[in-house]
XYZ file of C-alpha atoms in Angstrom:
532
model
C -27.681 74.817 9.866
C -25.674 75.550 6.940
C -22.711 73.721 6.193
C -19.322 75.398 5.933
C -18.726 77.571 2.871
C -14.786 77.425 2.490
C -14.746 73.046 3.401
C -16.854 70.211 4.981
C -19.413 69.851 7.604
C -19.552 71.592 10.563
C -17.107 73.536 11.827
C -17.165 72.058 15.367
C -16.560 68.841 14.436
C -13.079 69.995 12.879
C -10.027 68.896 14.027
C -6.398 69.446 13.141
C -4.089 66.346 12.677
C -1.844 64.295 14.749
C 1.962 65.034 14.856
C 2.657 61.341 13.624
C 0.326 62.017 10.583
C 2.092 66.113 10.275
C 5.215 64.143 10.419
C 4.523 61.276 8.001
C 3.072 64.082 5.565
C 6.838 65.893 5.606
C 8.915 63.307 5.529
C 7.479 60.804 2.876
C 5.657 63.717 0.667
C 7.906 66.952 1.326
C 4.297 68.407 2.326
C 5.260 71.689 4.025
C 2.636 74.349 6.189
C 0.858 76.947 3.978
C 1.982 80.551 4.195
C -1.213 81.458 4.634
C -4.839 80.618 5.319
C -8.093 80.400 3.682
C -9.250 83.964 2.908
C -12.733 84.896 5.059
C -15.908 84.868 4.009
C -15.934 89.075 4.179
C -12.538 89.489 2.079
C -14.029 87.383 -1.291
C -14.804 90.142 -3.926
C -17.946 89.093 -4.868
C -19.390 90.659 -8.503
C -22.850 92.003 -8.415
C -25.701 89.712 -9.545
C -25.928 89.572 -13.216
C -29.989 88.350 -12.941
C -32.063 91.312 -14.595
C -34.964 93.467 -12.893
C -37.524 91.265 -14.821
C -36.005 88.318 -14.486
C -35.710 88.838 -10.492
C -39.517 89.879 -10.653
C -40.618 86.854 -12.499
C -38.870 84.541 -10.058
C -40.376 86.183 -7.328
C -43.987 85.759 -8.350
C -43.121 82.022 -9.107
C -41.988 81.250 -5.347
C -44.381 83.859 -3.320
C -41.771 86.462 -2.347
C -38.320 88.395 -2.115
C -37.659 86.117 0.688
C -37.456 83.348 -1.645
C -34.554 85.196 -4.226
C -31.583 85.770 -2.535
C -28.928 88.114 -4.037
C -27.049 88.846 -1.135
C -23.250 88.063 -0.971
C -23.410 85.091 1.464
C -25.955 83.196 0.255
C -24.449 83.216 -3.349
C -20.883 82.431 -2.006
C -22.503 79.748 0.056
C -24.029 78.368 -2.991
C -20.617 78.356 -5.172
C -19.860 74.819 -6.601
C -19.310 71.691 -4.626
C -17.016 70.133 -2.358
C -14.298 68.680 -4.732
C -11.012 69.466 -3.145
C -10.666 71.876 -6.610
C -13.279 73.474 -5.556
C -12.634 74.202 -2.007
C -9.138 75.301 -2.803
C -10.842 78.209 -5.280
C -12.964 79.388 -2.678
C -10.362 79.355 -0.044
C -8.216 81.386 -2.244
C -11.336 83.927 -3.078
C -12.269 82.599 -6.475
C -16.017 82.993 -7.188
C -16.183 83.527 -10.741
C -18.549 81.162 -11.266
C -20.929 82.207 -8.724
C -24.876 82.193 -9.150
C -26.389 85.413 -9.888
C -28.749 84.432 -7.205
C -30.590 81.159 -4.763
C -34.077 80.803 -5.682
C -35.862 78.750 -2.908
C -39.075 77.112 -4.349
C -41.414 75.652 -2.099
C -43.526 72.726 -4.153
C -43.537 70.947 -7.285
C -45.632 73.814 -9.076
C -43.214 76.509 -7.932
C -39.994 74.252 -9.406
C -42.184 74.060 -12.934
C -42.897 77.733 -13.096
C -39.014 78.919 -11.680
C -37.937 76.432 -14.928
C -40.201 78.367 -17.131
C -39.323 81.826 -15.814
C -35.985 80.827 -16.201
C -36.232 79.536 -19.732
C -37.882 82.084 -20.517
C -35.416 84.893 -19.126
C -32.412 82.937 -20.095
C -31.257 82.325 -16.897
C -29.676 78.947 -16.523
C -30.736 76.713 -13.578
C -28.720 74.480 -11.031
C -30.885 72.035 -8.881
C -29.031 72.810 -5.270
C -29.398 70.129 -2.394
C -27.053 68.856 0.570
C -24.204 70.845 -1.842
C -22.055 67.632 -1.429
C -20.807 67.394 -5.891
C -17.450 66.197 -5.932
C -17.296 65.873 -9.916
C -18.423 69.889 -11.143
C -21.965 68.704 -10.285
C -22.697 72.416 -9.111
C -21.093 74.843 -11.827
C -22.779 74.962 -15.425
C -20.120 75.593 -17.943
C -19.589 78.902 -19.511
C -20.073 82.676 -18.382
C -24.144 81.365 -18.154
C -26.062 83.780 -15.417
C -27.610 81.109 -13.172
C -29.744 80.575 -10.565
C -28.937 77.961 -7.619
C -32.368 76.163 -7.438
C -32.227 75.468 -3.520
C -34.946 72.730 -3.122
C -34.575 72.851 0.792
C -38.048 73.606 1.696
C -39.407 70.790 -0.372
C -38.622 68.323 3.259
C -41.566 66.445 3.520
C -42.559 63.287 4.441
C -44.880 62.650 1.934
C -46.827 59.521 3.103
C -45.770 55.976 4.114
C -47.279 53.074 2.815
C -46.281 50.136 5.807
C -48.468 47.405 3.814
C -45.632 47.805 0.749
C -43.446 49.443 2.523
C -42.910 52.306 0.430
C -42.681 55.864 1.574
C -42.879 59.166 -0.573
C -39.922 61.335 0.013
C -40.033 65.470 -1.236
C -36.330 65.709 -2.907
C -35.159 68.446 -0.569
C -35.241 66.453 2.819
C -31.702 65.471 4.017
C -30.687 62.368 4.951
C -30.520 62.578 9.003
C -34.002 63.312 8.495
C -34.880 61.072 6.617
C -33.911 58.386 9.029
C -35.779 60.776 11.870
C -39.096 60.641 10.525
C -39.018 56.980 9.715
C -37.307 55.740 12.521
C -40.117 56.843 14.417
C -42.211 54.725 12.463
C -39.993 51.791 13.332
C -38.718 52.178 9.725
C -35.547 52.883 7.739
C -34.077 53.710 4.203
C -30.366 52.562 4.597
C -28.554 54.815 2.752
C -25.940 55.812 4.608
C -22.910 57.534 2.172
C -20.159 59.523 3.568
C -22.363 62.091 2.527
C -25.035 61.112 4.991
C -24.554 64.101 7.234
C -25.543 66.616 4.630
C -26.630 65.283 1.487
C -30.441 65.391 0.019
C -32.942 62.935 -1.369
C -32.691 64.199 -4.835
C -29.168 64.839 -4.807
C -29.257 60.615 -3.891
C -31.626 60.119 -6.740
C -29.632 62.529 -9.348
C -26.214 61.223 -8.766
C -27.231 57.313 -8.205
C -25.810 57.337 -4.646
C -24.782 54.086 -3.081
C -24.295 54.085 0.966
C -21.839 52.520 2.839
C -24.500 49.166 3.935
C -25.310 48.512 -0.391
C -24.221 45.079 0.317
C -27.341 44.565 2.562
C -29.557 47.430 1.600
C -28.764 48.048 -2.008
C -27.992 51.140 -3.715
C -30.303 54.080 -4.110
C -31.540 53.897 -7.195
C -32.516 50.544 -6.588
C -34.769 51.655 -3.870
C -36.520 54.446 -6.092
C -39.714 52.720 -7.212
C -41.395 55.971 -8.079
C -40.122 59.459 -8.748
C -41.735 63.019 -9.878
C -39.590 65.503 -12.388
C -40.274 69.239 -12.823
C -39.174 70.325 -16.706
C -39.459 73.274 -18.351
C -41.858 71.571 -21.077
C -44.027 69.778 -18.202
C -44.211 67.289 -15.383
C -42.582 63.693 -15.916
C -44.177 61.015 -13.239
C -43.391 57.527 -13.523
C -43.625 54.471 -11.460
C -46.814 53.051 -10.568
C -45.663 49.932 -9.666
C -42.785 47.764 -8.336
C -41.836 46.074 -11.577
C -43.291 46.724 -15.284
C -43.033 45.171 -18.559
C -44.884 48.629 -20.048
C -42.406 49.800 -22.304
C -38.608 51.040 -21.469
C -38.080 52.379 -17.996
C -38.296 55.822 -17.586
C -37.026 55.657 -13.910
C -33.528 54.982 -15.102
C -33.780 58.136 -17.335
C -34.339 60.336 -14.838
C -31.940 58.652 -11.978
C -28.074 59.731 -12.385
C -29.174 62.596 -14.540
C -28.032 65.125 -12.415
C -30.492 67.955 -13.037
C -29.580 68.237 -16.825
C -32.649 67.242 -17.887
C -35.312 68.412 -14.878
C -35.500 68.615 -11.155
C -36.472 65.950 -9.014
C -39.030 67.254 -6.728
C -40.257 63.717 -4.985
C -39.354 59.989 -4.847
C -41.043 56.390 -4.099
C -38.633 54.466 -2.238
C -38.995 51.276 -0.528
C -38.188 50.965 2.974
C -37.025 48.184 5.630
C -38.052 47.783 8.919
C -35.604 49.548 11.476
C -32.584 46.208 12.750
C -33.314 45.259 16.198
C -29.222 44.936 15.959
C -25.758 46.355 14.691
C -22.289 44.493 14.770
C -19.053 45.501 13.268
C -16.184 43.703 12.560
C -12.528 43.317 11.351
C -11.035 41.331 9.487
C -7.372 41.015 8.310
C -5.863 39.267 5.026
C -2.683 38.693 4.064
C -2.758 40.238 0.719
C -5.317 42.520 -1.310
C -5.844 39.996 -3.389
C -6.845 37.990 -0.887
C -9.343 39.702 0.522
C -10.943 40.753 -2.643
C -11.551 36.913 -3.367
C -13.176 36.759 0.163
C -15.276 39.360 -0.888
C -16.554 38.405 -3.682
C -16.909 34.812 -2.116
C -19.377 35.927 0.087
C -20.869 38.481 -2.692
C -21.350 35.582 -4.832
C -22.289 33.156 -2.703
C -23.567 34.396 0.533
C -23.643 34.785 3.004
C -23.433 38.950 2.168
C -23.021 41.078 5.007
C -24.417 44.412 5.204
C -21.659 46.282 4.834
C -18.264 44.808 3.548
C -15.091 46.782 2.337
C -11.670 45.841 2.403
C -8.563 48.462 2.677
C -5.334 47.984 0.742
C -1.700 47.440 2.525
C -1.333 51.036 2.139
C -4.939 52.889 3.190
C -4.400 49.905 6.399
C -1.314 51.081 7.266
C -1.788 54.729 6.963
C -5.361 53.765 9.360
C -7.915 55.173 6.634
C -9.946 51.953 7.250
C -10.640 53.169 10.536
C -10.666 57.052 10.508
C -10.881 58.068 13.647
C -7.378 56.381 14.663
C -5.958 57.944 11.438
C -2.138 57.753 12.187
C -2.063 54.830 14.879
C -0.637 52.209 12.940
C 2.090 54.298 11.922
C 2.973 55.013 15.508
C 2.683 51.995 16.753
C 5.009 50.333 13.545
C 4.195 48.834 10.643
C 1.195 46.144 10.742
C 1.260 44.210 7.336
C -1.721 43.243 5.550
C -4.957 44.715 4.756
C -8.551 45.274 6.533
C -11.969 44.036 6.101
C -14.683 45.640 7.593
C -17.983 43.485 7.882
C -21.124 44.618 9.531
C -24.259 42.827 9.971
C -27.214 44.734 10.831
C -31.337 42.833 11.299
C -32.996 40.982 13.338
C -30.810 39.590 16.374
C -31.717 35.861 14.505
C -30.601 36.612 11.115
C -27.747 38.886 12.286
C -26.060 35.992 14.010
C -26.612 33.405 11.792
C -25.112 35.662 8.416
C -22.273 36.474 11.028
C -21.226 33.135 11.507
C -22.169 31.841 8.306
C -19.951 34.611 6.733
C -17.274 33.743 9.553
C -16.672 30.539 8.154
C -16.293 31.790 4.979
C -13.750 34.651 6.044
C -11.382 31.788 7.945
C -11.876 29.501 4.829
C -10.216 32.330 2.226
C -7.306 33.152 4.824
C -8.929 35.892 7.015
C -7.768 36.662 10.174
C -10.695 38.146 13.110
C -9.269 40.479 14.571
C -12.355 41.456 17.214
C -15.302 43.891 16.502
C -13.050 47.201 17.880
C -11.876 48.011 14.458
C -15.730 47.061 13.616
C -17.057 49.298 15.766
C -14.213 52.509 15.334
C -14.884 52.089 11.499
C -18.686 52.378 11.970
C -18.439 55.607 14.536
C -15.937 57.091 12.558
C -17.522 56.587 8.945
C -18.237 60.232 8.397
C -15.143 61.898 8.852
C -12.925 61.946 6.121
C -14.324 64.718 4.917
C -13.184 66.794 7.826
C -9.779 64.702 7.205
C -9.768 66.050 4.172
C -9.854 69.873 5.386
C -7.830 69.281 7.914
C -4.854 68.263 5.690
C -5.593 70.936 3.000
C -4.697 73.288 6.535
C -1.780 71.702 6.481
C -0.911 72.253 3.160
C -1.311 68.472 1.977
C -3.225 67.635 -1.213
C -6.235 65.363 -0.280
C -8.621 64.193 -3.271
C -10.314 61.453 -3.975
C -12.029 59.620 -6.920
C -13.947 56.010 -7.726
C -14.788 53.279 -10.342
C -16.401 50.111 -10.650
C -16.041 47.046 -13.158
C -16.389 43.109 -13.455
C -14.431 41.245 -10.680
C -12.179 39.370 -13.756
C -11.578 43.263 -14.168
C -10.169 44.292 -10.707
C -6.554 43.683 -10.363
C -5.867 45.349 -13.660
C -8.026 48.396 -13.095
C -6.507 48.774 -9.606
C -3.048 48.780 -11.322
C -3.594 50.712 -13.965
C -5.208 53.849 -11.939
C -2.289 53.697 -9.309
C 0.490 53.626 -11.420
C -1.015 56.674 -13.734
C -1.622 58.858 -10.665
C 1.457 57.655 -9.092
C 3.448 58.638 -12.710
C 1.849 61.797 -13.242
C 2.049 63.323 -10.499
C 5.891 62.244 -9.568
C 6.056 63.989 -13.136
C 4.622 67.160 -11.438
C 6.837 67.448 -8.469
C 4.522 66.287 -6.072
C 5.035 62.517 -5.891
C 1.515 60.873 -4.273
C 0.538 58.107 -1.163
C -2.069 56.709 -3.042
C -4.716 54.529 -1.108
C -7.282 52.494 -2.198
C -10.398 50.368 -0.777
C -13.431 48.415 -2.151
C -16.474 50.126 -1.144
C -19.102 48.092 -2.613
C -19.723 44.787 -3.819
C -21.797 42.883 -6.401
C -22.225 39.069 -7.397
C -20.633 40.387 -10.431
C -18.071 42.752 -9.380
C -17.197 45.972 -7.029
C -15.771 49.815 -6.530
C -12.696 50.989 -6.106
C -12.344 54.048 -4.077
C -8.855 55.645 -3.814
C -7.810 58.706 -2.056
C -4.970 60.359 -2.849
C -2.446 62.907 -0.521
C 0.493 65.021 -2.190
C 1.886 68.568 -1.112
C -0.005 70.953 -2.728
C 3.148 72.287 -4.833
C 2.749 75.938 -6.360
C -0.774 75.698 -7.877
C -2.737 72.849 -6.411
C -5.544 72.996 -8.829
C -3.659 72.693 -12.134
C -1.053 70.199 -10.478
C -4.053 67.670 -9.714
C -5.722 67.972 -13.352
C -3.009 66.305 -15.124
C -3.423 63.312 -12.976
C -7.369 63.737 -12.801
C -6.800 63.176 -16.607
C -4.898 60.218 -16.375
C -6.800 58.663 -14.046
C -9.940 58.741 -16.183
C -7.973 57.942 -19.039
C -6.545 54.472 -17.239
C -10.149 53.712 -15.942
C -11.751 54.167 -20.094
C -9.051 51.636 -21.020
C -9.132 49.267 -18.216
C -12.694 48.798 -18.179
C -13.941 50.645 -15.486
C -16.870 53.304 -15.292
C -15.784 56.726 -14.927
C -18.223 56.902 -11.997
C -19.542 54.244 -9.553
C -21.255 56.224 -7.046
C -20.037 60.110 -7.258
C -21.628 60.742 -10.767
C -20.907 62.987 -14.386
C -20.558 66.240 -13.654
C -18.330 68.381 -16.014
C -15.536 66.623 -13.920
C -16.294 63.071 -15.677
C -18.680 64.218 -19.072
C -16.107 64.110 -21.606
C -14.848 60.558 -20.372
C -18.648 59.535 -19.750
C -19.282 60.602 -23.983
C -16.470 57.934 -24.530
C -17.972 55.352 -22.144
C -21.434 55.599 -23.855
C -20.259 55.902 -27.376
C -21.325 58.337 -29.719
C -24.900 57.003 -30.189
C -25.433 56.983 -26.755
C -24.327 60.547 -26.384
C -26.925 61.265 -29.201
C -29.299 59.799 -27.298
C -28.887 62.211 -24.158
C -28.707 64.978 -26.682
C -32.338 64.442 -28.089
C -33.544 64.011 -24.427
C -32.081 67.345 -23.030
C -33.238 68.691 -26.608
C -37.095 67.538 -25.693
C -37.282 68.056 -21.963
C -34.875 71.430 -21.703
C -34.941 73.238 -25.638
C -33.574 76.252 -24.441
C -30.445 74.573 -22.700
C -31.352 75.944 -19.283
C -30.756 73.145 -16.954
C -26.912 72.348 -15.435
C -25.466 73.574 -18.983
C -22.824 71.136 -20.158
C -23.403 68.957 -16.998
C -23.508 65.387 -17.796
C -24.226 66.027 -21.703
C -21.487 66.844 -23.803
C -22.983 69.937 -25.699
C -23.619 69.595 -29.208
């Protein structure tokens, strides 16, 4: 199954919000109902494919067949950017400027070498294409380039599983829920679970250095990546032969977060963890943000660490983000002050309940408050769906978009400050003054995320009233310490704020890489490397 072209997901898990949160949305943010809805998939004007006769001919030789280069209309529109609210608003209203001239559909590691060849050759740009799920301009190479969307979905295998070091290899193009399939039935498990989980690939995990919602127990992806394969158009790259190595500079951490700029990742080495005999959810409640963020990084510090831990702000809380499927709730049932914790312990039924009340005792110590494993348990079964909250308040003519950092703990209350006020500021400025949310997603001994999601009305033109505050917020995280991108990655979104993050000889760097492994530029132009 496909996902939706014009938003999130599937369509039938859709649905339209409650009258508190319709009402909320009017009164505090002026939002009012669009005149009109997303245009259909059969009224988008779509431009004929700009990929030549030979070029079309040599692609088809590389992946066995015209079944394997699509040109058609709605496999090009399906394959049009990401899932940034920018984007979906374009493609709602139509836009598809910036559409591939075609979706190539290789099926192995040879065919993703000789499509990157053909493609150099024929100067035909190339976008690695997996779950679709770029919320930074992952998706969209920059300039009037005629590309090809490299969709890597038949590369789903299972490679092999190695249950003596618990390592399995993964082919790039395998989605997460299957993932989880095929080694859950080998008592086995990745933990990665993003918001993304639904839909997103392997590689895209690998490419964009995706961390799930359980990092506090199970780490972040590219932590898990012991091995990986790359398909360039100069040759293959394989490295990792072994868990840790003293042989030179790492070439692993090259290749993860690069985002198809400088080759396609057609396989990975991961390690694995044996599948919890339990899962427990819980909520917490603290006075203050501040509060809880010390209790976090209490127990990031010094243990015990959940598996999953993330605390909402007074504002996400009250507005029910930390528990999405009961969006609204709290602002029916009145105001409930403070902010929410959600802790989840997942393992072996021993180890489970001693972290839990290890953790516990921690929790009460730094002013927590238990408030029962309900909120636990709605958080964990509604973890996937702000996404489809997302749509669902673009359809009622809201402005939903959200964005991320990370820094050092001594960091965090200035950071948090500083990206508030400058979307809060800016966007007043524009006429469309902003509930702005915010939770920690992640935590480390040495610091955490910030995640914030931010609602407006939409005001005349949505797009260019968010980039002025898109601006500022990047511009706030540079100078507050903060990376431009904890767990979403570069894009073109981020690049020019990444180039300032890295410095100038770090950006030179990139540019001799790209210049080695991709000469002719073909690969996600102006993606992730600012272009010389």
């Amino acid at each position: 199954m496909d996902m939706l072209w014009s938003g999130w997901g599937d369509p039938a898990k859709a649905a339209p919000l409650p009258d508190t949160v319709t009402g909320l949305l009017r009164d505090l943010l002026g939002v009012t109902p669009r005149e009109s809805g997303p245009a259909s998939l059969e009224e988008i004007d779509v431009p004929p494919s700009g990929l030549t006769a030979a070029a079309r001919a040599a692609l088809t030789d590389c992946v066995g067949g015209d079944a394997y280069v699509r040109t058609d209309a709605e496999s090009r529109v399906r394959h049009t950017r990401g899932k940034s609210t920018p984007d979906l608003l374009r493609i709602r209203a139509g836009e598809v400027d910036d559409i591939p001239a075609a979706v190539v559909l290789p099926g192995s590691h040879d065919e993703v070498t000789a499509v990157l060849r053909a493609c150099a050759e024929h100067a035909v740009a190339v976008v690695p294409f997996g779950g679709g799920t770029s919320v930074v301009g992952g998706l969209a190479p920059e300039g009037k380039h005629c590309f090809v969307a490299l969709d890597l979905r038949r590369l789903d295998a299972l490679v092999c599983v190695d249950e003596i070091s618990r390592t399995a290899v993964l082919q790039s193009g395998m989605r997460a829920p299957r993932c989880e399939e095929l080694l859950g039935e080998l008592g086995w498990t990745l933990g990665h679970f993003p918001q993304s989980y639904e839909w997103a690939s392997v590689g895209g995990f690998a490419a964009a250095r995706s961390s799930g919602q359980a990092s506090a127990g199970y780490g972040r992806f590219d932590e898990m990546v012991l091995g990986l394969t790359l398909a360039t158009p100069e040759g293959t790259l394989e490295v990792g032969r072994a868990p840790r190595s003293a042989a030179g500079p790492d070439l692993r951490q090259l290749v993860l977060g690069s985002e198809g700029a400088l080759g396609v990742i057609t396989s990975v080495t991961v390690r694995i963890r044996p599948l919890p005999e339990t899962r427990v959810y819980e909520g917490w409640r603290f006075a203050s943000f501040e509060a809880g963020a010390a209790a976090l990084r209490k127990l990031a510090q010094d243990g015990p660490r959940p598996t999953v831990l993330r605390l909402s702000d007074e504002t996400e809380t009250f507005v029910g983000l930390a528990q999405p499927d009961r969006i609204g709730s709290t602002v029916e049932g009145g105001t409930s002050a403070g902010c929410m914790a959600i802790a989840g312990y997942e393992g072996t039924a021993q180890d489970t309940a001693d972290r839990r009340s290890k953790a516990r005792e921690v929790l009460l110590a730094c002013g927590g408050e238990y408030v029962g494993e309900e909120p636990g348990e709605r958080w964990a079964h509604g973890r996937y769906n702000a996404p489809y909250l997302r749509d669902a308040l673009l359809d009622a003519g809201a402005f939903a978009e959200t964005l991320e950092t990370a820094c050092f703990w001594s960091a965090l209350p200035g950071l948090y400050e500083a990206v508030r006020q400058a979307l809060t500021v800016t966007l007043t400025e524009e006429g469309t003054p902003p509930l702005v949310m915010c939770h920690i997603s992640h935590v480390y001994e040495n610091g955490a995320s910030l995640y914030f999601t931010v609602v407006s009305a939409q005001g005349d033109d949505p797009v260019a009233h968010w980039a002025p505050a898109k601006r500022a917020a990047n511009d706030a995280i540079i100078a507050a310490g903060g990376t431009i991108s904890h767990h979403h990655g570069v894009g073109t979104d981020h690049r020019d704020w990444y180039a300032r993050e890295i410095g100038p000889v770090g950006v030179r760097i990139l540019q001799a890489l790209k210049a080695e492994l991709d000469p002719a530029g073909t690969l996600n132009p102006g993606v992730l490397i600012p272009v010389r």
